[in-house]
């Protein structure tokens, strides 16, 4: 059985992530990213995507409508 972590990305600057958040994101097999509507893209993912290059995690969008 795996673990589920909830990670906040803070004020939107990837350099302000904690080291622990960065480590967990880099080690994750699957990362769920919030979207306002299907296909809209995730602001949270856009902020951290540069940090995830080469990590190999599967990115799964989750729709959270207003």
mmCIF file of N, CA and C in Angstrom:
data_model
loop_
_atom_site.group_PDB
_atom_site.id
_atom_site.type_symbol
_atom_site.label_atom_id
_atom_site.label_comp_id
_atom_site.label_asym_id
_atom_site.label_seq_id
_atom_site.Cartn_x
_atom_site.Cartn_y
_atom_site.Cartn_z
ATOM 1 N N UNK A 1 0.844 -1.174 0.000
ATOM 2 C CA UNK A 1 0.000 0.000 0.000
ATOM 3 C C UNK A 1 0.888 1.235 0.000
ATOM 4 N N UNK A 2 0.516 2.220 -0.811
ATOM 5 C CA UNK A 2 1.292 3.449 -0.923
ATOM 6 C C UNK A 2 0.857 4.493 0.076
ATOM 7 N N UNK A 3 1.383 5.674 -0.100
ATOM 8 C CA UNK A 3 1.056 6.815 0.756
ATOM 9 C C UNK A 3 0.476 7.924 -0.095
ATOM 10 N N UNK A 4 -0.382 8.724 0.512
ATOM 11 C CA UNK A 4 -0.955 9.890 -0.141
ATOM 12 C C UNK A 4 -0.497 11.122 0.622
ATOM 13 N N UNK A 5 0.158 12.039 -0.078
ATOM 14 C CA UNK A 5 0.621 13.282 0.523
ATOM 15 C C UNK A 5 -0.171 14.437 -0.076
ATOM 16 N N UNK A 6 -0.500 15.407 0.738
ATOM 17 C CA UNK A 6 -1.083 16.661 0.265
ATOM 18 C C UNK A 6 0.009 17.712 0.339
ATOM 19 N N UNK A 7 0.367 18.284 -0.793
ATOM 20 C CA UNK A 7 1.466 19.246 -0.829
ATOM 21 C C UNK A 7 0.950 20.572 -1.362
ATOM 22 N N UNK A 8 1.132 21.619 -0.574
ATOM 23 C CA UNK A 8 0.803 22.962 -1.029
ATOM 24 C C UNK A 8 2.016 23.561 -1.723
ATOM 25 N N UNK A 9 1.777 24.373 -2.723
ATOM 26 C CA UNK A 9 2.898 24.954 -3.450
ATOM 27 C C UNK A 9 3.198 26.371 -3.002
ATOM 28 N N UNK A 10 2.561 26.808 -1.935
ATOM 29 C CA UNK A 10 2.865 28.124 -1.381
ATOM 30 C C UNK A 10 2.357 29.253 -2.258
ATOM 31 N N UNK A 11 3.074 30.382 -2.277
ATOM 32 C CA UNK A 11 2.600 31.571 -2.981
ATOM 33 C C UNK A 11 2.812 31.541 -4.495
ATOM 34 N N UNK A 12 3.329 30.449 -5.030
ATOM 35 C CA UNK A 12 3.452 30.337 -6.472
ATOM 36 C C UNK A 12 4.862 30.417 -7.023
ATOM 37 N N UNK A 13 5.845 30.448 -6.170
ATOM 38 C CA UNK A 13 7.239 30.481 -6.604
ATOM 39 C C UNK A 13 7.852 29.118 -6.310
ATOM 40 N N UNK A 14 8.276 28.359 -7.323
ATOM 41 C CA UNK A 14 8.814 27.026 -7.076
ATOM 42 C C UNK A 14 10.053 27.036 -6.181
ATOM 43 N N UNK A 15 10.755 28.141 -6.092
ATOM 44 C CA UNK A 15 11.928 28.214 -5.216
ATOM 45 C C UNK A 15 11.550 28.289 -3.743
ATOM 46 N N UNK A 16 10.255 28.499 -3.448
ATOM 47 C CA UNK A 16 9.807 28.582 -2.057
ATOM 48 C C UNK A 16 9.219 27.276 -1.536
ATOM 49 N N UNK A 17 9.233 26.208 -2.355
ATOM 50 C CA UNK A 17 8.812 24.894 -1.863
ATOM 51 C C UNK A 17 9.777 24.435 -0.777
ATOM 52 N N UNK A 18 9.266 23.687 0.177
ATOM 53 C CA UNK A 18 10.171 23.113 1.168
ATOM 54 C C UNK A 18 10.987 22.000 0.517
ATOM 55 N N UNK A 19 12.098 21.674 1.120
ATOM 56 C CA UNK A 19 12.914 20.570 0.607
ATOM 57 C C UNK A 19 12.146 19.261 0.668
ATOM 58 N N UNK A 20 11.336 19.098 1.705
ATOM 59 C CA UNK A 20 10.551 17.868 1.837
ATOM 60 C C UNK A 20 9.512 17.773 0.717
ATOM 61 N N UNK A 21 8.836 18.878 0.405
ATOM 62 C CA UNK A 21 7.853 18.871 -0.682
ATOM 63 C C UNK A 21 8.535 18.532 -2.006
ATOM 64 N N UNK A 22 9.687 19.109 -2.247
ATOM 65 C CA UNK A 22 10.438 18.829 -3.466
ATOM 66 C C UNK A 22 10.808 17.347 -3.542
ATOM 67 N N UNK A 23 11.297 16.789 -2.450
ATOM 68 C CA UNK A 23 11.685 15.378 -2.426
ATOM 69 C C UNK A 23 10.488 14.478 -2.703
ATOM 70 N N UNK A 24 9.366 14.754 -2.059
ATOM 71 C CA UNK A 24 8.172 13.930 -2.244
ATOM 72 C C UNK A 24 7.686 14.005 -3.681
ATOM 73 N N UNK A 25 7.667 15.197 -4.263
ATOM 74 C CA UNK A 25 7.254 15.333 -5.665
ATOM 75 C C UNK A 25 8.181 14.572 -6.595
ATOM 76 N N UNK A 26 9.466 14.627 -6.358
ATOM 77 C CA UNK A 26 10.438 13.933 -7.211
ATOM 78 C C UNK A 26 10.350 12.410 -7.075
ATOM 79 N N UNK A 27 9.930 11.914 -5.909
ATOM 80 C CA UNK A 27 9.863 10.467 -5.670
ATOM 81 C C UNK A 27 8.499 9.859 -5.985
ATOM 82 N N UNK A 28 7.500 10.698 -6.226
ATOM 83 C CA UNK A 28 6.132 10.209 -6.430
ATOM 84 C C UNK A 28 5.998 9.435 -7.736
ATOM 85 N N UNK A 29 5.152 8.417 -7.704
ATOM 86 C CA UNK A 29 4.811 7.659 -8.911
ATOM 87 C C UNK A 29 3.683 8.347 -9.674
ATOM 88 N N UNK A 30 2.758 8.964 -8.923
ATOM 89 C CA UNK A 30 1.595 9.642 -9.500
ATOM 90 C C UNK A 30 1.428 10.977 -8.787
ATOM 91 N N UNK A 31 1.146 12.030 -9.553
ATOM 92 C CA UNK A 31 0.887 13.350 -8.980
ATOM 93 C C UNK A 31 -0.466 13.815 -9.508
ATOM 94 N N UNK A 32 -1.372 14.125 -8.597
ATOM 95 C CA UNK A 32 -2.694 14.636 -8.953
ATOM 96 C C UNK A 32 -2.648 16.155 -8.899
ATOM 97 N N UNK A 33 -3.135 16.797 -9.959
ATOM 98 C CA UNK A 33 -3.100 18.259 -10.056
ATOM 99 C C UNK A 33 -4.515 18.802 -10.254
ATOM 100 N N UNK A 34 -4.889 19.836 -9.497
ATOM 101 C CA UNK A 34 -6.245 20.387 -9.621
ATOM 102 C C UNK A 34 -6.429 21.201 -10.895
ATOM 103 N N UNK A 35 -7.637 21.098 -11.466
ATOM 104 C CA UNK A 35 -8.059 21.901 -12.620
ATOM 105 C C UNK A 35 -9.439 22.469 -12.332
ATOM 106 N N UNK A 36 -9.728 23.668 -12.846
ATOM 107 C CA UNK A 36 -11.060 24.249 -12.676
ATOM 108 C C UNK A 36 -12.088 23.560 -13.559
ATOM 109 N N UNK A 37 -11.660 23.156 -14.764
ATOM 110 C CA UNK A 37 -12.532 22.391 -15.648
ATOM 111 C C UNK A 37 -11.660 21.463 -16.481
ATOM 112 N N UNK A 38 -12.251 20.401 -16.986
ATOM 113 C CA UNK A 38 -11.498 19.406 -17.741
ATOM 114 C C UNK A 38 -10.762 20.045 -18.910
ATOM 115 N N UNK A 39 -9.475 19.786 -18.989
ATOM 116 C CA UNK A 39 -8.660 20.290 -20.078
ATOM 117 C C UNK A 39 -8.142 21.708 -19.897
ATOM 118 N N UNK A 40 -8.491 22.351 -18.789
ATOM 119 C CA UNK A 40 -8.085 23.745 -18.572
ATOM 120 C C UNK A 40 -6.627 23.880 -18.173
ATOM 121 N N UNK A 41 -6.033 22.808 -17.725
ATOM 122 C CA UNK A 41 -4.664 22.881 -17.232
ATOM 123 C C UNK A 41 -4.646 23.233 -15.753
ATOM 124 N N UNK A 42 -3.538 22.994 -15.135
ATOM 125 C CA UNK A 42 -3.398 23.201 -13.696
ATOM 126 C C UNK A 42 -2.361 24.282 -13.413
ATOM 127 N N UNK A 43 -2.774 25.307 -12.712
ATOM 128 C CA UNK A 43 -1.844 26.367 -12.310
ATOM 129 C C UNK A 43 -0.766 25.772 -11.405
ATOM 130 N N UNK A 44 -1.175 24.899 -10.487
ATOM 131 C CA UNK A 44 -0.214 24.278 -9.566
ATOM 132 C C UNK A 44 0.847 23.494 -10.343
ATOM 133 N N UNK A 45 0.421 22.729 -11.329
ATOM 134 C CA UNK A 45 1.377 21.960 -12.125
ATOM 135 C C UNK A 45 2.308 22.882 -12.904
ATOM 136 N N UNK A 46 1.777 23.936 -13.480
ATOM 137 C CA UNK A 46 2.608 24.873 -14.238
ATOM 138 C C UNK A 46 3.722 25.459 -13.366
ATOM 139 N N UNK A 47 3.439 25.658 -12.093
ATOM 140 C CA UNK A 47 4.431 26.224 -11.173
ATOM 141 C C UNK A 47 5.569 25.245 -10.909
ATOM 142 N N UNK A 48 5.260 23.953 -10.769
ATOM 143 C CA UNK A 48 6.289 22.980 -10.377
ATOM 144 C C UNK A 48 6.809 22.105 -11.516
ATOM 145 N N UNK A 49 6.263 22.242 -12.713
ATOM 146 C CA UNK A 49 6.641 21.312 -13.787
ATOM 147 C C UNK A 49 8.134 21.338 -14.094
ATOM 148 N N UNK A 50 8.769 22.466 -13.974
ATOM 149 C CA UNK A 50 10.210 22.536 -14.218
ATOM 150 C C UNK A 50 11.013 21.716 -13.222
ATOM 151 N N UNK A 51 10.484 21.572 -12.012
ATOM 152 C CA UNK A 51 11.159 20.787 -10.987
ATOM 153 C C UNK A 51 10.960 19.292 -11.186
ATOM 154 N N UNK A 52 9.972 18.922 -11.995
ATOM 155 C CA UNK A 52 9.624 17.513 -12.170
ATOM 156 C C UNK A 52 10.253 16.885 -13.410
ATOM 157 N N UNK A 53 10.994 17.658 -14.194
ATOM 158 C CA UNK A 53 11.595 17.123 -15.409
ATOM 159 C C UNK A 53 12.478 15.926 -15.093
ATOM 160 N N UNK A 54 12.222 14.825 -15.770
ATOM 161 C CA UNK A 54 12.986 13.605 -15.573
ATOM 162 C C UNK A 54 12.553 12.773 -14.380
ATOM 163 N N UNK A 55 11.538 13.223 -13.643
ATOM 164 C CA UNK A 55 11.105 12.483 -12.454
ATOM 165 C C UNK A 55 10.327 11.226 -12.821
ATOM 166 N N UNK A 56 9.597 11.252 -13.923
ATOM 167 C CA UNK A 56 8.869 10.074 -14.386
ATOM 168 C C UNK A 56 7.523 9.834 -13.746
ATOM 169 N N UNK A 57 7.009 10.791 -12.977
ATOM 170 C CA UNK A 57 5.710 10.614 -12.338
ATOM 171 C C UNK A 57 4.597 10.747 -13.367
ATOM 172 N N UNK A 58 3.529 9.991 -13.173
ATOM 173 C CA UNK A 58 2.341 10.130 -13.998
ATOM 174 C C UNK A 58 1.551 11.317 -13.452
ATOM 175 N N UNK A 59 1.197 12.268 -14.318
ATOM 176 C CA UNK A 59 0.440 13.449 -13.907
ATOM 177 C C UNK A 59 -1.026 13.210 -14.229
ATOM 178 N N UNK A 60 -1.881 13.316 -13.207
ATOM 179 C CA UNK A 60 -3.314 13.061 -13.357
ATOM 180 C C UNK A 60 -4.075 14.319 -12.958
ATOM 181 N N UNK A 61 -4.845 14.903 -13.902
ATOM 182 C CA UNK A 61 -5.644 16.079 -13.554
ATOM 183 C C UNK A 61 -6.896 15.685 -12.771
ATOM 184 N N UNK A 62 -7.237 16.498 -11.771
ATOM 185 C CA UNK A 62 -8.471 16.320 -11.003
ATOM 186 C C UNK A 62 -9.284 17.585 -11.156
ATOM 187 N N UNK A 63 -10.513 17.461 -11.622
ATOM 188 C CA UNK A 63 -11.366 18.626 -11.848
ATOM 189 C C UNK A 63 -12.078 18.996 -10.556
ATOM 190 N N UNK A 64 -11.907 20.272 -10.157
ATOM 191 C CA UNK A 64 -12.573 20.829 -8.998
ATOM 192 C C UNK A 64 -13.340 22.071 -9.449
ATOM 193 N N UNK A 65 -14.562 21.906 -9.956
ATOM 194 C CA UNK A 65 -15.319 23.056 -10.441
ATOM 195 C C UNK A 65 -15.736 23.959 -9.275
ATOM 196 N N UNK A 66 -16.034 25.211 -9.607
ATOM 197 C CA UNK A 66 -16.484 26.169 -8.578
ATOM 198 C C UNK A 66 -17.796 25.755 -7.998
#
